[in-house]
Short mmCIF file of C-alpha atoms and ligand atoms in Angstrom, two decimals:
data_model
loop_
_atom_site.label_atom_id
_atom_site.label_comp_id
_atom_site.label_asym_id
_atom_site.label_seq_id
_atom_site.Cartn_x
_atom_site.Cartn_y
_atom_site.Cartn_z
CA UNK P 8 74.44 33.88 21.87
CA UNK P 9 71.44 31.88 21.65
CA UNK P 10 69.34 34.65 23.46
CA UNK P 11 70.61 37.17 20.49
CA UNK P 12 69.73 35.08 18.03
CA UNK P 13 66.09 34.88 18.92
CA UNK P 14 65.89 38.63 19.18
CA UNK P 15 67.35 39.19 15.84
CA UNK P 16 64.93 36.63 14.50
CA UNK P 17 62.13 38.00 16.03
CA UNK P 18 63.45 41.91 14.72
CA UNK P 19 63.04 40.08 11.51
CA UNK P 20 59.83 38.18 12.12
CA UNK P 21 58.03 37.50 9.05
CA UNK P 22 60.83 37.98 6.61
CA UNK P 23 64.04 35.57 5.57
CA UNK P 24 67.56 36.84 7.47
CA UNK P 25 70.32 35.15 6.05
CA UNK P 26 72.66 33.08 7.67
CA UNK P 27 75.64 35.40 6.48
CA UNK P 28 73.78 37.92 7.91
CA UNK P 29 73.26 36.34 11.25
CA UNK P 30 76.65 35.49 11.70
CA UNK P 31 77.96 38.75 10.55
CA UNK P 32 76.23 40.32 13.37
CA UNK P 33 76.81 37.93 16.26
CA UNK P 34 80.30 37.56 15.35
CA UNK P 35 79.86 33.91 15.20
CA UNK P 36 80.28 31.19 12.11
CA UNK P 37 77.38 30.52 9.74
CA UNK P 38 77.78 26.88 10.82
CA UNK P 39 77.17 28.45 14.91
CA UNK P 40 74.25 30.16 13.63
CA UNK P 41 73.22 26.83 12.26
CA UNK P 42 73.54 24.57 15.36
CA UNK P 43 71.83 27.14 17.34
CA UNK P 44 68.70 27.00 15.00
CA UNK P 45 68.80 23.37 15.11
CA UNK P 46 68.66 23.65 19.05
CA UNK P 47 65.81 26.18 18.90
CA UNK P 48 63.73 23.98 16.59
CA UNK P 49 64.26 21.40 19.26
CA UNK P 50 62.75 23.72 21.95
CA UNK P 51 59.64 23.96 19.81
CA UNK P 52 60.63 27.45 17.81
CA UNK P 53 59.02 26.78 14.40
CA UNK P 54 61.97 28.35 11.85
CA UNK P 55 61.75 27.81 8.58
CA UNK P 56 65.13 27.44 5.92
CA UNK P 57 65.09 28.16 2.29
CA UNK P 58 68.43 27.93 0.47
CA UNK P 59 69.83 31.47 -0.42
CA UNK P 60 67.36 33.07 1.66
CA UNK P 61 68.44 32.15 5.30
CA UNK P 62 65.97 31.87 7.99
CA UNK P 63 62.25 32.74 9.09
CA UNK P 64 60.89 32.78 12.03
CA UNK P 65 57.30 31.47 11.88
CA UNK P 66 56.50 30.74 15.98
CA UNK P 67 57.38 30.58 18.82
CA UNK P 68 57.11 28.39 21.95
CA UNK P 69 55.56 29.62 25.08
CA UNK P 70 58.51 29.48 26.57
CA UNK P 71 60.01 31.00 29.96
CA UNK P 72 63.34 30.76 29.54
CA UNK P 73 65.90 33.74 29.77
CA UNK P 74 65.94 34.67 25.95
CA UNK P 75 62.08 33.81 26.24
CA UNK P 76 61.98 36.71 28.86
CA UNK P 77 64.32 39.10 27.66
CA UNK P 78 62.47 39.61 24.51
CA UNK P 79 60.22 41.41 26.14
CA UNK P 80 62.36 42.82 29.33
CA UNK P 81 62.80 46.22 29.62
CA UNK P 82 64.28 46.56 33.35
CA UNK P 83 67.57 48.52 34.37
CA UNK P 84 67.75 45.57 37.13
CA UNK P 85 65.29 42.80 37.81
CA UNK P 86 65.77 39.83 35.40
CA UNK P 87 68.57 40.74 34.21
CA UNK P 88 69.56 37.19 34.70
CA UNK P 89 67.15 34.03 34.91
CA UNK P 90 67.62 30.67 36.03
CA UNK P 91 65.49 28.57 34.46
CA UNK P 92 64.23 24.72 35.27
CA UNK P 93 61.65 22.59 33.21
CA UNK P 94 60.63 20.92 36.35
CA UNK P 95 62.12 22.12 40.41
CA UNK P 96 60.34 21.20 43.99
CA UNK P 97 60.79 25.18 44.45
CA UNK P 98 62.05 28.06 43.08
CA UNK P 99 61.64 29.70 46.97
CA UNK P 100 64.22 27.15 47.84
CA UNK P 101 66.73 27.65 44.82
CA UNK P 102 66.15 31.30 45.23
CA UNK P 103 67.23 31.10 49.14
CA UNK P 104 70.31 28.81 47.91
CA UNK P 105 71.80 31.60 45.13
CA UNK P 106 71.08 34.09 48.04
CA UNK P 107 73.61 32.77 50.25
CA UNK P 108 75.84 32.00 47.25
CA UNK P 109 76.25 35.56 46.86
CA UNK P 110 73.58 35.66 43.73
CA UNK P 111 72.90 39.67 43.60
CA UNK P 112 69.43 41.20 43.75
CA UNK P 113 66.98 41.36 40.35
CA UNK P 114 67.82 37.28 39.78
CA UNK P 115 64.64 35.57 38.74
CA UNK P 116 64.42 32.19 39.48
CA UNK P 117 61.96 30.79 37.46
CA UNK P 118 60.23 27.29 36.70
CA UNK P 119 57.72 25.61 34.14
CA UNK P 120 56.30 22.62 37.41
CA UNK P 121 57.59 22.96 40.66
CA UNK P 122 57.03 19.54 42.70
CA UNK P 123 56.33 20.88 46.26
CA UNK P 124 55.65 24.79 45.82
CA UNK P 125 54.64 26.09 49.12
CA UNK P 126 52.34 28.74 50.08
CA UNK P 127 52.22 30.45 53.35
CA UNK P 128 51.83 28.79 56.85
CA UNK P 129 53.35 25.33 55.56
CA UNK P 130 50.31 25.41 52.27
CA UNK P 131 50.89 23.83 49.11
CA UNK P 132 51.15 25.72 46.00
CA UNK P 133 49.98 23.83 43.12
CA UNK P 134 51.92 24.51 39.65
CA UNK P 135 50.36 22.44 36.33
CA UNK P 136 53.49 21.76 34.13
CA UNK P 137 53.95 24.56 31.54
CA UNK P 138 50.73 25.83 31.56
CA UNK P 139 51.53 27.88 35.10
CA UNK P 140 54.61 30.64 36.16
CA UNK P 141 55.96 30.02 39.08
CA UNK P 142 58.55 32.67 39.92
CA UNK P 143 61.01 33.66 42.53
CA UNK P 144 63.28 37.19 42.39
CA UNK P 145 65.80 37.96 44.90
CA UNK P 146 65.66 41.30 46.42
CA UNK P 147 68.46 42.71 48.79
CA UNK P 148 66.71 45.77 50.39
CA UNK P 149 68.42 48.19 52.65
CA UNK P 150 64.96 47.42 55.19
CA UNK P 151 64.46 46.60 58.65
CA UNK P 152 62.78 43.87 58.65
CA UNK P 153 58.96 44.89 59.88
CA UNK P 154 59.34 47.22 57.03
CA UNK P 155 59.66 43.67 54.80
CA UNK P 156 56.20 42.36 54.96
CA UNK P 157 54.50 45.55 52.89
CA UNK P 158 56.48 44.15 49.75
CA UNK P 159 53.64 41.49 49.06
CA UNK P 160 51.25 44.82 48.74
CA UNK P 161 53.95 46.46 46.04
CA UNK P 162 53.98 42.60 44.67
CA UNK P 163 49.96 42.57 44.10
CA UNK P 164 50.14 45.87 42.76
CA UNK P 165 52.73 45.32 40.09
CA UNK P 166 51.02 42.23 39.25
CA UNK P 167 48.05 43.50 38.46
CA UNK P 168 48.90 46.36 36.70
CA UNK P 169 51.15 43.68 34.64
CA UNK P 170 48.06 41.51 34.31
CA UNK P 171 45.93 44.20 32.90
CA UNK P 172 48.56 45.45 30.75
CA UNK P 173 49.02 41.94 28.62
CA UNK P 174 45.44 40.92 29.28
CA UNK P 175 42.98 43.69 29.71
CA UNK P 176 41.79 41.44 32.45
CA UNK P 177 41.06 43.68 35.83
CA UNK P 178 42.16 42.31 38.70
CA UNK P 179 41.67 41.94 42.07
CA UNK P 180 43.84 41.98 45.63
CA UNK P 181 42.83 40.46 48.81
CA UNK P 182 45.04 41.17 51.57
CA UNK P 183 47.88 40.34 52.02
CA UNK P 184 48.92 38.46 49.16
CA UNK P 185 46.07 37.07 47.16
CA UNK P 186 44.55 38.46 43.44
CA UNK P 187 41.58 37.23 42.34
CA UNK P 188 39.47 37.17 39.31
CA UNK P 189 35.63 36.80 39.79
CA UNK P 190 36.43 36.06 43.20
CA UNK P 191 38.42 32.98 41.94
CA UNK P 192 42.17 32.79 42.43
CA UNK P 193 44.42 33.55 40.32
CA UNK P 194 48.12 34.65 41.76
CA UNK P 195 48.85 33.73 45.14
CA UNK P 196 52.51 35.55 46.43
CA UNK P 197 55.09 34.72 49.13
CA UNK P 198 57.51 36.84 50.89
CA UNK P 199 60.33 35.46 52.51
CA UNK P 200 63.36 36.69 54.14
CA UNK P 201 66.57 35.81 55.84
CA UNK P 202 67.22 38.33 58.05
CA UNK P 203 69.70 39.77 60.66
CA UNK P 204 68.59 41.52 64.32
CA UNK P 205 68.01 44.98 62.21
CA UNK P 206 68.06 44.18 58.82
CA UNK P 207 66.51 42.27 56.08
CA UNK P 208 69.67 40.85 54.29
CA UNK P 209 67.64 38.96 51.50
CA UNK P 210 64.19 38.93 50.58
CA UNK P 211 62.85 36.39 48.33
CA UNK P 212 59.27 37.59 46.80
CA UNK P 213 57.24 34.20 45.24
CA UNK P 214 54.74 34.52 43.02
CA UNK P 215 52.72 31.86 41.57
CA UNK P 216 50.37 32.37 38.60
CA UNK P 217 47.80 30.05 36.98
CA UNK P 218 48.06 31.63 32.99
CA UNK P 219 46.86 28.90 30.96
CA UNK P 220 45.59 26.23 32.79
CA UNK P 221 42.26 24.23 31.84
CA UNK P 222 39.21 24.07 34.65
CA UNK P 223 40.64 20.19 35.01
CA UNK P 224 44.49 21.12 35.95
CA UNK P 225 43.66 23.80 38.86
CA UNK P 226 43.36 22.82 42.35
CA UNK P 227 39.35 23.71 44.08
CA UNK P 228 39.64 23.09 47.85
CA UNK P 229 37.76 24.12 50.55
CA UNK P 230 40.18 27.79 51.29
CA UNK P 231 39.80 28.74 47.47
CA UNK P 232 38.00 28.58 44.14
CA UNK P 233 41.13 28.85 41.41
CA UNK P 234 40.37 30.55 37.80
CA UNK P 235 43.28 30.96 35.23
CA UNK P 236 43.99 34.23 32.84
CA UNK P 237 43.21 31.91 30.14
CA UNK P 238 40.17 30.57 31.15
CA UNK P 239 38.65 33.91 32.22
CA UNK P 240 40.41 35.41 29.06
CA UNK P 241 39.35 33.12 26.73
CA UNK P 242 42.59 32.48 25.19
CA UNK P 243 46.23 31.34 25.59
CA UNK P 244 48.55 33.61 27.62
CA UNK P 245 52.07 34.78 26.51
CA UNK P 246 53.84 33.22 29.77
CA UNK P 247 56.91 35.50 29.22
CA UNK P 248 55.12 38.36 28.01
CA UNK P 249 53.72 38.92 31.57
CA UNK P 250 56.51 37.83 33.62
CA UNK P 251 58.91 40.44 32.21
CA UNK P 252 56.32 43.04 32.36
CA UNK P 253 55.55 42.02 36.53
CA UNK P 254 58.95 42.63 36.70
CA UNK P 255 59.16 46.06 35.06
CA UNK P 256 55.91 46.81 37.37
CA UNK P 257 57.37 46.13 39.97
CA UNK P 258 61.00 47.77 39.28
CA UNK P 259 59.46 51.19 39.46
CA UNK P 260 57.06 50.52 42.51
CA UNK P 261 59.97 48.85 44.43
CA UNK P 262 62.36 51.87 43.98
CA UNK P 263 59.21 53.98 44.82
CA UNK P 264 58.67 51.87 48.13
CA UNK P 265 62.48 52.09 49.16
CA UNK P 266 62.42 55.73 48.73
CA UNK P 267 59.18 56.74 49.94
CA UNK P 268 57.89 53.91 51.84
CA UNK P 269 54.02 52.92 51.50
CA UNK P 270 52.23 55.82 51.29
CA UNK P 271 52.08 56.69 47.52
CA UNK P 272 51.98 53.05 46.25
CA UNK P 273 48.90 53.23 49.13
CA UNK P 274 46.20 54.36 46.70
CA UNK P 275 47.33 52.56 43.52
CA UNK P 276 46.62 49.21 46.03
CA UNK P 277 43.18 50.47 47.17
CA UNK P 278 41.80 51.20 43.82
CA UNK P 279 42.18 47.37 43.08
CA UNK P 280 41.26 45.97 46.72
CA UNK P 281 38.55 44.23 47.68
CA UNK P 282 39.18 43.75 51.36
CA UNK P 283 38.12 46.90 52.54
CA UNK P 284 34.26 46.69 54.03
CA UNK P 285 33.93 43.40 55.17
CA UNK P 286 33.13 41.20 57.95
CA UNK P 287 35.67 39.17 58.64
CA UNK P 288 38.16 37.21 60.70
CA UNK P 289 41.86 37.48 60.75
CA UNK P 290 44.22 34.49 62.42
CA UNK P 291 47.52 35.54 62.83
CA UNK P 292 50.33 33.58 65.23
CA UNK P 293 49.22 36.92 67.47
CA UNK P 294 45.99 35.36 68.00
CA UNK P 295 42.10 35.97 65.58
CA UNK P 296 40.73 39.41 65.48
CA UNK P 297 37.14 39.44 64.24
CA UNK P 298 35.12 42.75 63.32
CA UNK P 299 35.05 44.74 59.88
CA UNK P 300 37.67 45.74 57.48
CA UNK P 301 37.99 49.86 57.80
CA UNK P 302 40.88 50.35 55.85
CA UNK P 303 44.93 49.91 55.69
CA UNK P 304 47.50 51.72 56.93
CA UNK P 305 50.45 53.96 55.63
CA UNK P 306 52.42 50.63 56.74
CA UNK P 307 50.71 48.45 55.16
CA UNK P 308 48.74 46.53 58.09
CA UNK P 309 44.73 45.79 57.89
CA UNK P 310 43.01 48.05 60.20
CA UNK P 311 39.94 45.83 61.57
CA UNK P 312 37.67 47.37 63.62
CA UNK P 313 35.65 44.42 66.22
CA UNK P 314 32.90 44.74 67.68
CA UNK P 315 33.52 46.89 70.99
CA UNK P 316 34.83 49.95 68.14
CA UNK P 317 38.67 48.82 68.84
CA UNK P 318 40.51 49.46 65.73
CA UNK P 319 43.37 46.26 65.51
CA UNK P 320 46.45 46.49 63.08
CA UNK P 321 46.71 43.27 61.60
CA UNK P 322 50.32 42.53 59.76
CA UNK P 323 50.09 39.69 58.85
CA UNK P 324 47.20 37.12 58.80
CA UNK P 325 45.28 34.50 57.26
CA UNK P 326 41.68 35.97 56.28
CA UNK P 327 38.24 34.27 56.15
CA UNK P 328 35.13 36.88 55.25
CA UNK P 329 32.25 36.31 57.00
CA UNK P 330 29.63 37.56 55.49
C1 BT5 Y 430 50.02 31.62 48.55
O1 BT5 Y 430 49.93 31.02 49.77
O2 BT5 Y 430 49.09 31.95 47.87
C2 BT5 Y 430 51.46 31.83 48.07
C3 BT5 Y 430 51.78 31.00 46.87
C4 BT5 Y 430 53.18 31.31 46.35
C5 BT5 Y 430 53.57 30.37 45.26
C6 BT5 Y 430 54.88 30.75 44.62
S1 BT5 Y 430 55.17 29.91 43.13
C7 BT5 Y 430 56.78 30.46 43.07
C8 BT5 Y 430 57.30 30.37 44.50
N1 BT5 Y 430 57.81 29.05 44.78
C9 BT5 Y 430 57.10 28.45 45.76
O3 BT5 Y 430 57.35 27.31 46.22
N2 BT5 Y 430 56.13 29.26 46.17
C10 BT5 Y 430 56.13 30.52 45.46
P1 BT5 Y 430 48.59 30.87 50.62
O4 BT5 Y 430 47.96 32.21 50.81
O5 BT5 Y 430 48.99 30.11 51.82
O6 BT5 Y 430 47.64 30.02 49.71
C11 BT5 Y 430 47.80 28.63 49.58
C12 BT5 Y 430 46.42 28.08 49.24
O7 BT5 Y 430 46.07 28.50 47.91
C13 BT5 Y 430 46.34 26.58 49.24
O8 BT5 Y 430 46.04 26.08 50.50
C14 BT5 Y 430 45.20 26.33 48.26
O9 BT5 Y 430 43.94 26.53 48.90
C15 BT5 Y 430 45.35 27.47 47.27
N3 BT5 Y 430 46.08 27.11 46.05
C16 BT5 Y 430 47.13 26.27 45.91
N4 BT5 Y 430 47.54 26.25 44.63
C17 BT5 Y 430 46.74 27.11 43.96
C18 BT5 Y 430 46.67 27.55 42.61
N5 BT5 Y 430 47.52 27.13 41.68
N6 BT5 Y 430 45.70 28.46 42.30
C19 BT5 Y 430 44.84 28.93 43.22
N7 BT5 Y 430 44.85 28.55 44.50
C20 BT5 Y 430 45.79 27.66 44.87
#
């Protein structure tokens, strides 16, 4: 009920909605309607209350929890339900846990710190409290499972679309599962699945996002310089506003992948690549290729040429330029 509320106050943003009103159309008591404001104000929503007038809406928290998301959410699926947690060592592990539950696909799992978030290869993932998103949807694709890793490239793409959309800010991807902003990074994404010989049963896509923290709260190590939307944008990021819209990016480019496989959602990732032309070196547990970055293929691997004019198919890799 809470989740309506905020939607009807935010239809009437800027104006007085009276209680009567409010509980007229939730079907709930004007003292219901009350108690629920009361909570709200707790949560930081700034509502105002004027005798015979009702109730105005005057701001809003940057919140991320379900009715935070769903005001903006327009998916037929994904996110159609949230799990939400102020502070969680994961939201890969939670994710994994609803999965075997029986949790269908399009839940979000989604956190304002996480304690221990984990990158790839056993790499931490560092998420400043409320200032970050840190986000986790379970997927149950009908895929074998080397058709799995090529989700990360429909991940990248729908972020960055998303990112442009609520920021203006142009993007960019470094395969596999990197997007950058002045070469500084931004998003970093993790796909993992529990599978069966055959068949990807689950798949749970990560995706960490630095949106409004300051210089001092992001990590610089030696593997990357980190930049957040905020600090290249120059203001303060609507957390929600771009995780509902990464989901609704991503809701048409999934379906599109499913039906069609790579090979449309192919160009839309090379117009925002940068990994394409350079001298580099890729360490996967198949062993280190070295040689120059010609292009990717309809499946989604890195085609690296070295330097005897062997073209490799890298699938997945860690990748160091060397220019
Ligand atoms: C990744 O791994 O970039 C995947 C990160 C996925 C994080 C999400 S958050 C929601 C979900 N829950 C989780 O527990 N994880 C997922 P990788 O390519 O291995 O990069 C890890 C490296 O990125 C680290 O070794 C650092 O160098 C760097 N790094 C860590 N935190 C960062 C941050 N906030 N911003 C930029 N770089 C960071």
């Amino acid at each position: 009920m809470r989740n309506e509320l905020v939607q009807k106050l935010v239809e009437h943003q800027g104006e007085y909605v009276s209680g009567e009103r409010l509980s007229e159309s939730l079907g709930v008591s004007r003292t219901a309607i009350w108690k629920q404001i009361e909570v709200l104000k707790k949560q930081g929503y700034q509502i105002e209350s004027a005798p015979k007038k009702g109730y105005q809406l005057m701001g809003r928290p940057d919140g991320l929890q379900e009715h935070d998301i769903h005001l903006y959410l327009h998916t037929k699926r994904l996110g159609q339900s949230v799990s939400y947690y102020a502070t969680v060592p994961s939201t890969q592990a939670v994710a994994h846990e609803l999965a075997q539950a029986g949790e269908p696909e399009g839940h979000v799992v989604v956190a304002d710190e996480q304690t221990s978030g984990r990158g790839r290869f056993g790499r931490n993932w560092s998420s400043a409290a409320g200032t970050s998103i840190s986000m986790s949807l379970l997927l149950r694709p009908a895929l074998a499972p080397e058709n799995v890793p090529p989700l990360t490239l429909v991940a990248a793409v729908a972020v960055t679309r998303a990112i442009e959309k609520v920021t203006d800010l142009e993007a960019d991807i470094k395969w596999p599962n990197d997007i950058l902003l002045n070469g500084k990074k931004i998003v970093g994404i993790l796909t993992e699945m529990q599978s069966e010989p055959g068949l990807a049963n689950v798949v749970i896509l990560g995706i960490g996002i630095n949106a409004n923290q300051t210089d001092e709260e992001l990590i610089h190590d030696d593997r990357n310089q980190s930049t957040s939307l905020a600090t290249e944008k120059g203001e303060l990021i609507n957390r929600a506003e771009l995780l509902a819209n990464i989901l609704e990016e991503f809701e048409w480019l999934y379906d599109a992948y499913l039906k069609n496989g790579f090979k449309e959602i192919k160009l839309l990732w090379e117009a925002r690549s940068i990994s394409i032309g350079l001298n580099l070196e890729a360490k996967s547990i198949h062993g280190t290729v070295t040689g120059r970055s010609v292009g990717i293929s309809e499946d989604g691997a890195l085609l690296v040429e070295d330097a005897q004019g062997i073209t490799h198919k890298v699938y997945s890799a860690d990748v160091q330029s060397k220019n």
